[in-house]
PDB file of C-alpha atoms in Angstrom:
ATOM      1  CA  GLY A1347      -0.046   0.015  -0.022  1.00  0.00           C
ATOM      2  CA  ALA A1348       0.859   3.668  -0.132  1.00  0.00           C
ATOM      3  CA  LEU A1349       2.799   5.095   2.683  1.00  0.00           C
ATOM      4  CA  VAL A1350       4.647   8.206   3.582  1.00  0.00           C
ATOM      5  CA  TYR A1351       7.482   8.275   6.122  1.00  0.00           C
ATOM      6  CA  GLN A1352       8.912  11.347   7.697  1.00  0.00           C
ATOM      7  CA  TYR A1353      12.159  11.593   9.658  1.00  0.00           C
ATOM      8  CA  PRO A1354      13.138  12.342  12.175  1.00  0.00           C
ATOM      9  CA  ARG A1355       9.952  12.006  14.202  1.00  0.00           C
ATOM     10  CA  ARG A1356      11.090  14.364  16.835  1.00  0.00           C
ATOM     11  CA  THR A1357      14.014  16.873  16.890  1.00  0.00           C
ATOM     12  CA  ILE A1358      15.282  19.551  19.093  1.00  0.00           C
ATOM     13  CA  CYS A1359      17.473  22.365  17.937  1.00  0.00           C
ATOM     14  CA  LYS A1360      18.931  25.490  19.502  1.00  0.00           C
ATOM     15  CA  SER A1361      17.425  28.834  18.542  1.00  0.00           C
ATOM     16  CA  GLY A1362      19.001  30.171  15.480  1.00  0.00           C
ATOM     17  CA  THR A1363      20.102  27.034  14.118  1.00  0.00           C
ATOM     18  CA  SER A1364      18.672  24.959  11.336  1.00  0.00           C
ATOM     19  CA  MET A1365      16.759  21.766  10.962  1.00  0.00           C
ATOM     20  CA  ARG A1366      16.229  19.445   7.920  1.00  0.00           C
ATOM     21  CA  MET A1367      13.360  17.041   7.617  1.00  0.00           C
ATOM     22  CA  GLU A1368      12.664  14.336   5.180  1.00  0.00           C
ATOM     23  CA  CYS A1369       9.617  12.926   3.416  1.00  0.00           C
ATOM     24  CA  GLN A1370       9.674   9.590   1.806  1.00  0.00           C
ATOM     25  CA  ALA A1371       6.853   8.147  -0.313  1.00  0.00           C
ATOM     26  CA  VAL A1372       6.767   4.353  -0.521  1.00  0.00           C
ATOM     27  CA  GLY A1373       4.528   2.363  -2.875  1.00  0.00           C
ATOM     28  CA  PHE A1374       3.667   5.152  -5.069  1.00  0.00           C
ATOM     29  CA  GLN A1375       5.128   8.006  -7.005  1.00  0.00           C
ATOM     30  CA  ALA A1376       4.770  11.490  -5.312  1.00  0.00           C
ATOM     31  CA  THR A1377       4.189  13.919  -8.007  1.00  0.00           C
ATOM     32  CA  SER A1378       2.927  16.478  -5.526  1.00  0.00           C
ATOM     33  CA  VAL A1379       4.131  17.031  -1.998  1.00  0.00           C
ATOM     34  CA  ALA A1380       2.597  19.383   0.316  1.00  0.00           C
ATOM     35  CA  TRP A1381       4.217  20.584   3.532  1.00  0.00           C
ATOM     36  CA  TYR A1382       1.909  21.670   6.507  1.00  0.00           C
ATOM     37  CA  ARG A1383       2.779  23.107   9.966  1.00  0.00           C
ATOM     38  CA  GLN A1384       0.825  22.558  13.061  1.00  0.00           C
ATOM     39  CA  SER A1385       1.823  25.057  15.566  1.00  0.00           C
ATOM     40  CA  PRO A1386       1.135  24.377  19.342  1.00  0.00           C
ATOM     41  CA  GLN A1387      -2.637  24.538  19.908  1.00  0.00           C
ATOM     42  CA  LYS A1388      -3.355  25.471  16.321  1.00  0.00           C
ATOM     43  CA  THR A1389      -4.627  23.839  13.180  1.00  0.00           C
ATOM     44  CA  PHE A1390      -2.596  22.879  10.057  1.00  0.00           C
ATOM     45  CA  GLU A1391      -1.337  25.681   7.747  1.00  0.00           C
ATOM     46  CA  LEU A1392      -0.020  24.962   4.219  1.00  0.00           C
ATOM     47  CA  ILE A1393       3.520  26.069   3.908  1.00  0.00           C
ATOM     48  CA  ALA A1394       4.221  25.151   0.341  1.00  0.00           C
ATOM     49  CA  LEU A1395       3.152  22.943  -2.398  1.00  0.00           C
ATOM     50  CA  SER A1396       5.931  21.215  -4.543  1.00  0.00           C
ATOM     51  CA  THR A1397       5.049  19.453  -7.977  1.00  0.00           C
ATOM     52  CA  VAL A1398       7.921  17.634  -9.827  1.00  0.00           C
ATOM     53  CA  ASN A1399       8.931  19.696 -12.655  1.00  0.00           C
ATOM     54  CA  SER A1400       7.213  22.746 -11.493  1.00  0.00           C
ATOM     55  CA  ALA A1401       8.152  25.646  -9.181  1.00  0.00           C
ATOM     56  CA  ILE A1402       7.451  25.294  -5.687  1.00  0.00           C
ATOM     57  CA  LYS A1403       4.480  27.426  -4.544  1.00  0.00           C
ATOM     58  CA  TYR A1404       4.717  29.026  -1.106  1.00  0.00           C
ATOM     59  CA  GLU A1405       1.728  30.353   0.912  1.00  0.00           C
ATOM     60  CA  GLN A1406       1.558  33.792   2.251  1.00  0.00           C
ATOM     61  CA  ASN A1407       3.696  33.995   5.428  1.00  0.00           C
ATOM     62  CA  PHE A1408       6.066  31.444   4.299  1.00  0.00           C
ATOM     63  CA  THR A1409       9.077  31.943   2.105  1.00  0.00           C
ATOM     64  CA  GLN A1410      11.624  29.899   0.362  1.00  0.00           C
ATOM     65  CA  GLU A1411      14.406  31.837   2.168  1.00  0.00           C
ATOM     66  CA  LYS A1412      12.953  30.527   5.375  1.00  0.00           C
ATOM     67  CA  PHE A1413      11.690  27.050   4.393  1.00  0.00           C
ATOM     68  CA  PRO A1414      13.735  25.756   1.451  1.00  0.00           C
ATOM     69  CA  ILE A1415      12.224  22.638  -0.102  1.00  0.00           C
ATOM     70  CA  SER A1416      13.786  19.983  -2.400  1.00  0.00           C
ATOM     71  CA  HIS A1417      11.843  17.616  -4.340  1.00  0.00           C
ATOM     72  CA  PRO A1418      14.271  15.808  -6.466  1.00  0.00           C
ATOM     73  CA  ASN A1419      12.436  12.788  -7.515  1.00  0.00           C
ATOM     74  CA  LEU A1420       9.144  11.003  -7.351  1.00  0.00           C
ATOM     75  CA  SER A1421       9.905   9.385  -3.972  1.00  0.00           C
ATOM     76  CA  PHE A1422      11.565  11.866  -1.794  1.00  0.00           C
ATOM     77  CA  SER A1423      11.066  15.642  -0.574  1.00  0.00           C
ATOM     78  CA  SER A1424      12.966  17.396   2.190  1.00  0.00           C
ATOM     79  CA  MET A1425      12.424  20.847   3.836  1.00  0.00           C
ATOM     80  CA  THR A1426      14.760  22.834   6.033  1.00  0.00           C
ATOM     81  CA  VAL A1427      13.682  25.331   8.606  1.00  0.00           C
ATOM     82  CA  LEU A1428      16.401  27.863   8.631  1.00  0.00           C
ATOM     83  CA  ASN A1429      17.309  30.032  11.644  1.00  0.00           C
ATOM     84  CA  ALA A1430      14.657  28.372  13.773  1.00  0.00           C
ATOM     85  CA  TYR A1431      13.157  30.249  16.596  1.00  0.00           C
ATOM     86  CA  LEU A1432      10.242  29.563  19.144  1.00  0.00           C
ATOM     87  CA  GLU A1433       7.582  30.550  16.731  1.00  0.00           C
ATOM     88  CA  ASP A1434       8.743  27.652  14.378  1.00  0.00           C
ATOM     89  CA  ARG A1435       7.946  24.925  17.021  1.00  0.00           C
ATOM     90  CA  GLY A1436       5.342  22.650  16.058  1.00  0.00           C
ATOM     91  CA  LEU A1437       4.499  19.417  13.950  1.00  0.00           C
ATOM     92  CA  TYR A1438       5.570  19.579  10.315  1.00  0.00           C
ATOM     93  CA  LEU A1439       3.446  17.211   8.074  1.00  0.00           C
ATOM     94  CA  CYS A1440       4.321  16.107   4.583  1.00  0.00           C
ATOM     95  CA  GLY A1441       1.397  15.082   2.522  1.00  0.00           C
ATOM     96  CA  ALA A1442       2.020  13.319  -0.761  1.00  0.00           C
ATOM     97  CA  ARG A1443      -0.108  12.568  -3.837  1.00  0.00           C
ATOM     98  CA  GLU A1444       0.208  10.467  -7.009  1.00  0.00           C
ATOM     99  CA  ILE A1445      -1.177  12.278 -10.161  1.00  0.00           C
ATOM    100  CA  SER A1446      -3.574   9.363 -10.788  1.00  0.00           C
ATOM    101  CA  ASN A1447      -4.896   9.353  -7.297  1.00  0.00           C
ATOM    102  CA  GLU A1448      -7.042  11.993  -5.547  1.00  0.00           C
ATOM    103  CA  ARG A1449      -5.951  10.938  -2.124  1.00  0.00           C
ATOM    104  CA  LEU A1450      -3.306  12.670  -0.222  1.00  0.00           C
ATOM    105  CA  PHE A1451      -1.200  10.493   2.178  1.00  0.00           C
ATOM    106  CA  PHE A1452       0.269  12.112   5.190  1.00  0.00           C
ATOM    107  CA  GLY A1453       3.258  11.117   7.104  1.00  0.00           C
ATOM    108  CA  HIS A1454       3.381  10.980  10.911  1.00  0.00           C
ATOM    109  CA  GLY A1455       5.135  14.330  11.029  1.00  0.00           C
ATOM    110  CA  THR A1456       8.381  15.802  12.463  1.00  0.00           C
ATOM    111  CA  LYS A1457       7.827  17.514  15.801  1.00  0.00           C
ATOM    112  CA  LEU A1458      10.280  20.259  15.987  1.00  0.00           C
ATOM    113  CA  SER A1459      11.108  21.855  19.244  1.00  0.00           C
ATOM    114  CA  VAL A1460      13.227  24.851  19.717  1.00  0.00           C
ATOM    115  CA  LEU A1461      15.440  25.707  22.762  1.00  0.00           C
TER     116      LEU A1461
ATOM    117  CA  ALA B 965     -11.236  31.875  -0.454  1.00  0.00           C
ATOM    118  CA  GLN B 966     -12.630  28.883   1.369  1.00  0.00           C
ATOM    119  CA  SER B 967     -12.744  28.533   5.136  1.00  0.00           C
ATOM    120  CA  VAL B 968     -13.847  25.817   7.605  1.00  0.00           C
ATOM    121  CA  THR B 969     -15.420  26.280  11.055  1.00  0.00           C
ATOM    122  CA  GLN B 970     -15.554  23.812  13.839  1.00  0.00           C
ATOM    123  CA  PRO B 971     -17.603  25.512  16.604  1.00  0.00           C
ATOM    124  CA  ASP B 972     -16.867  23.108  19.374  1.00  0.00           C
ATOM    125  CA  ALA B 973     -13.115  23.028  20.507  1.00  0.00           C
ATOM    126  CA  ARG B 974     -13.845  20.183  22.840  1.00  0.00           C
ATOM    127  CA  VAL B 975     -16.576  17.589  23.149  1.00  0.00           C
ATOM    128  CA  THR B 976     -16.877  14.975  25.922  1.00  0.00           C
ATOM    129  CA  VAL B 977     -19.294  12.076  25.509  1.00  0.00           C
ATOM    130  CA  SER B 978     -19.566   8.804  27.451  1.00  0.00           C
ATOM    131  CA  GLU B 979     -18.452   5.625  26.129  1.00  0.00           C
ATOM    132  CA  GLY B 980     -21.243   3.883  24.183  1.00  0.00           C
ATOM    133  CA  ALA B 981     -23.020   7.181  23.572  1.00  0.00           C
ATOM    134  CA  SER B 982     -23.711   8.728  19.942  1.00  0.00           C
ATOM    135  CA  LEU B 983     -21.638  11.455  18.681  1.00  0.00           C
ATOM    136  CA  GLN B 984     -21.784  14.434  16.325  1.00  0.00           C
ATOM    137  CA  LEU B 985     -18.910  16.776  15.786  1.00  0.00           C
ATOM    138  CA  ARG B 986     -20.039  19.915  13.657  1.00  0.00           C
ATOM    139  CA  CYS B 987     -18.446  21.289  10.720  1.00  0.00           C
ATOM    140  CA  LYS B 988     -19.387  24.132   8.504  1.00  0.00           C
ATOM    141  CA  TYR B 989     -17.543  25.405   5.491  1.00  0.00           C
ATOM    142  CA  SER B 990     -17.459  28.572   3.397  1.00  0.00           C
ATOM    143  CA  TYR B 991     -16.947  28.171  -0.301  1.00  0.00           C
ATOM    144  CA  SER B 992     -19.109  29.241  -3.343  1.00  0.00           C
ATOM    145  CA  GLY B 993     -18.477  26.446  -5.441  1.00  0.00           C
ATOM    146  CA  THR B 994     -18.568  22.698  -5.095  1.00  0.00           C
ATOM    147  CA  PRO B 995     -16.252  21.637  -2.267  1.00  0.00           C
ATOM    148  CA  TYR B 996     -14.281  18.497  -1.610  1.00  0.00           C
ATOM    149  CA  LEU B 997     -14.754  17.690   2.094  1.00  0.00           C
ATOM    150  CA  PHE B 998     -12.749  15.564   4.571  1.00  0.00           C
ATOM    151  CA  TRP B 999     -12.520  14.432   8.085  1.00  0.00           C
ATOM    152  CA  TYR B1000      -9.227  13.678   9.496  1.00  0.00           C
ATOM    153  CA  VAL B1001      -8.248  12.378  12.902  1.00  0.00           C
ATOM    154  CA  GLN B1002      -5.113  12.937  14.878  1.00  0.00           C
ATOM    155  CA  TYR B1003      -4.438  10.569  17.639  1.00  0.00           C
ATOM    156  CA  PRO B1004      -2.152  11.573  20.412  1.00  0.00           C
ATOM    157  CA  ARG B1005       1.498  12.160  19.302  1.00  0.00           C
ATOM    158  CA  GLN B1006       0.685  11.163  15.861  1.00  0.00           C
ATOM    159  CA  GLY B1007       0.107  12.723  12.423  1.00  0.00           C
ATOM    160  CA  LEU B1008      -3.120  12.895  10.354  1.00  0.00           C
ATOM    161  CA  GLN B1009      -5.195   9.946   9.355  1.00  0.00           C
ATOM    162  CA  LEU B1010      -8.142  10.182   6.814  1.00  0.00           C
ATOM    163  CA  LEU B1011     -11.474   9.207   8.153  1.00  0.00           C
ATOM    164  CA  LEU B1012     -13.642   9.835   5.213  1.00  0.00           C
ATOM    165  CA  LYS B1013     -14.077  12.080   2.242  1.00  0.00           C
ATOM    166  CA  TYR B1014     -16.932  13.471   0.015  1.00  0.00           C
ATOM    167  CA  TYR B1015     -16.438  14.371  -3.461  1.00  0.00           C
ATOM    168  CA  SER B1016     -19.942  13.846  -5.081  1.00  0.00           C
ATOM    169  CA  GLY B1017     -22.811  11.494  -5.109  1.00  0.00           C
ATOM    170  CA  ASP B1018     -24.485  10.046  -1.990  1.00  0.00           C
ATOM    171  CA  PRO B1019     -24.277  12.945   0.526  1.00  0.00           C
ATOM    172  CA  VAL B1020     -23.754  10.489   3.472  1.00  0.00           C
ATOM    173  CA  VAL B1021     -20.334   8.958   3.233  1.00  0.00           C
ATOM    174  CA  GLN B1022     -19.117   6.102   5.288  1.00  0.00           C
ATOM    175  CA  GLY B1023     -15.647   6.089   6.987  1.00  0.00           C
ATOM    176  CA  VAL B1024     -13.385   3.915   8.881  1.00  0.00           C
ATOM    177  CA  ASN B1025     -14.176   2.627  12.514  1.00  0.00           C
ATOM    178  CA  GLY B1026     -18.002   3.370  12.063  1.00  0.00           C
ATOM    179  CA  PHE B1027     -17.792   6.987  11.367  1.00  0.00           C
ATOM    180  CA  GLU B1028     -20.105   8.763   8.813  1.00  0.00           C
ATOM    181  CA  ALA B1029     -20.678  12.301   7.741  1.00  0.00           C
ATOM    182  CA  GLU B1030     -23.464  14.087   5.753  1.00  0.00           C
ATOM    183  CA  PHE B1031     -22.858  16.859   3.346  1.00  0.00           C
ATOM    184  CA  ILE B1032     -25.806  19.195   3.490  1.00  0.00           C
ATOM    185  CA  LYS B1033     -25.284  21.730   0.802  1.00  0.00           C
ATOM    186  CA  SER B1034     -28.148  24.111   1.749  1.00  0.00           C
ATOM    187  CA  ASN B1035     -26.542  24.445   5.247  1.00  0.00           C
ATOM    188  CA  SER B1036     -22.759  24.368   4.093  1.00  0.00           C
ATOM    189  CA  SER B1037     -22.246  21.545   6.731  1.00  0.00           C
ATOM    190  CA  PHE B1038     -20.444  18.379   6.805  1.00  0.00           C
ATOM    191  CA  HIS B1039     -21.055  17.008  10.462  1.00  0.00           C
ATOM    192  CA  LEU B1040     -19.333  13.835  11.581  1.00  0.00           C
ATOM    193  CA  ARG B1041     -21.418  11.201  13.416  1.00  0.00           C
ATOM    194  CA  LYS B1042     -20.901   7.839  15.148  1.00  0.00           C
ATOM    195  CA  ALA B1043     -23.617   5.791  16.631  1.00  0.00           C
ATOM    196  CA  SER B1044     -21.683   4.381  19.530  1.00  0.00           C
ATOM    197  CA  VAL B1045     -18.233   5.738  20.556  1.00  0.00           C
ATOM    198  CA  HIS B1046     -15.426   3.666  21.988  1.00  0.00           C
ATOM    199  CA  TRP B1047     -12.648   5.073  24.443  1.00  0.00           C
ATOM    200  CA  SER B1048     -10.164   4.633  21.571  1.00  0.00           C
ATOM    201  CA  ASP B1049     -11.999   7.340  19.613  1.00  0.00           C
ATOM    202  CA  SER B1050     -10.437   9.880  21.898  1.00  0.00           C
ATOM    203  CA  ALA B1051      -8.506  12.043  19.630  1.00  0.00           C
ATOM    204  CA  VAL B1052      -8.526  15.488  17.737  1.00  0.00           C
ATOM    205  CA  TYR B1053     -10.703  15.715  14.627  1.00  0.00           C
ATOM    206  CA  PHE B1054     -10.305  18.177  11.714  1.00  0.00           C
ATOM    207  CA  CYS B1055     -12.699  18.930   9.147  1.00  0.00           C
ATOM    208  CA  ALA B1056     -11.047  20.087   6.044  1.00  0.00           C
ATOM    209  CA  VAL B1057     -12.089  21.436   2.621  1.00  0.00           C
ATOM    210  CA  SER B1058     -10.299  21.426  -0.747  1.00  0.00           C
ATOM    211  CA  VAL B1059     -11.615  23.311  -3.774  1.00  0.00           C
ATOM    212  CA  ASN B1060     -10.231  21.058  -6.582  1.00  0.00           C
ATOM    213  CA  TYR B1061     -10.174  17.379  -7.193  1.00  0.00           C
ATOM    214  CA  GLY B1062      -6.707  16.347  -6.096  1.00  0.00           C
ATOM    215  CA  ASN B1063      -5.679  19.702  -4.767  1.00  0.00           C
ATOM    216  CA  GLU B1064      -3.206  19.277  -2.010  1.00  0.00           C
ATOM    217  CA  LYS B1065      -4.058  22.853  -0.789  1.00  0.00           C
ATOM    218  CA  ILE B1066      -6.463  21.763   1.961  1.00  0.00           C
ATOM    219  CA  THR B1067      -7.796  24.318   4.349  1.00  0.00           C
ATOM    220  CA  PHE B1068      -8.218  22.757   7.851  1.00  0.00           C
ATOM    221  CA  GLY B1069     -10.635  23.690  10.589  1.00  0.00           C
ATOM    222  CA  ALA B1070      -9.376  24.396  14.100  1.00  0.00           C
ATOM    223  CA  GLY B1071     -10.065  20.884  15.256  1.00  0.00           C
ATOM    224  CA  THR B1072     -12.259  19.433  17.957  1.00  0.00           C
ATOM    225  CA  LYS B1073     -10.710  17.434  20.724  1.00  0.00           C
ATOM    226  CA  LEU B1074     -12.896  14.537  21.560  1.00  0.00           C
ATOM    227  CA  THR B1075     -12.769  13.027  24.983  1.00  0.00           C
ATOM    228  CA  ILE B1076     -14.531   9.725  25.813  1.00  0.00           C
ATOM    229  CA  LYS B1077     -15.641   9.243  29.463  1.00  0.00           C
ATOM    230  CA  PRO B1078     -15.625   5.608  30.880  1.00  0.00           C
TER     231      PRO B1078
END
């Protein structure tokens, strides 16, 4: 079946440092990958949408300079949180979709804590 | 732009009782509607979705939801809850088939009393 793995599951970084998180699609080709963030006590916000062979589209309040994303092939995507601060804490979810399937599969997320 | 409102931040029901979690959406066109569940310390799992056809959709673990266009609602229901249903439930809307740009509601935290 189709699965999405994210790693690390949890990570802690010092304020001002950067953290890279990865998303792996298994059992299908992830033509589109969406990165979401759930800040503490809040709902999920879309950060950016990445489609293979297209430019990555960032939502308002999120920028490539802060959240650079790589989507080099149909099974892998990564996102880095640069210069992380307290407001960047939260659960980062990767959702991946195959072009022939309307369903979006989510990973378990990467929980980021910032000290 | 679309939006989703879940008016109840927290709901508590007794085990074995029936459940309804409310959801209203705002979108002028035909929405694609979802309910997701987030168990403690986990990511999101899809419970059910509505794209078209029968407005009552069945999901996993005995959950169902009814799309009522005239009311812009997509309430989630379950006839008899179990303690393991304790989780946070998110209603969500997408405006295009296969669109990954999903707008989530604020979530409803469900607690099941023994």
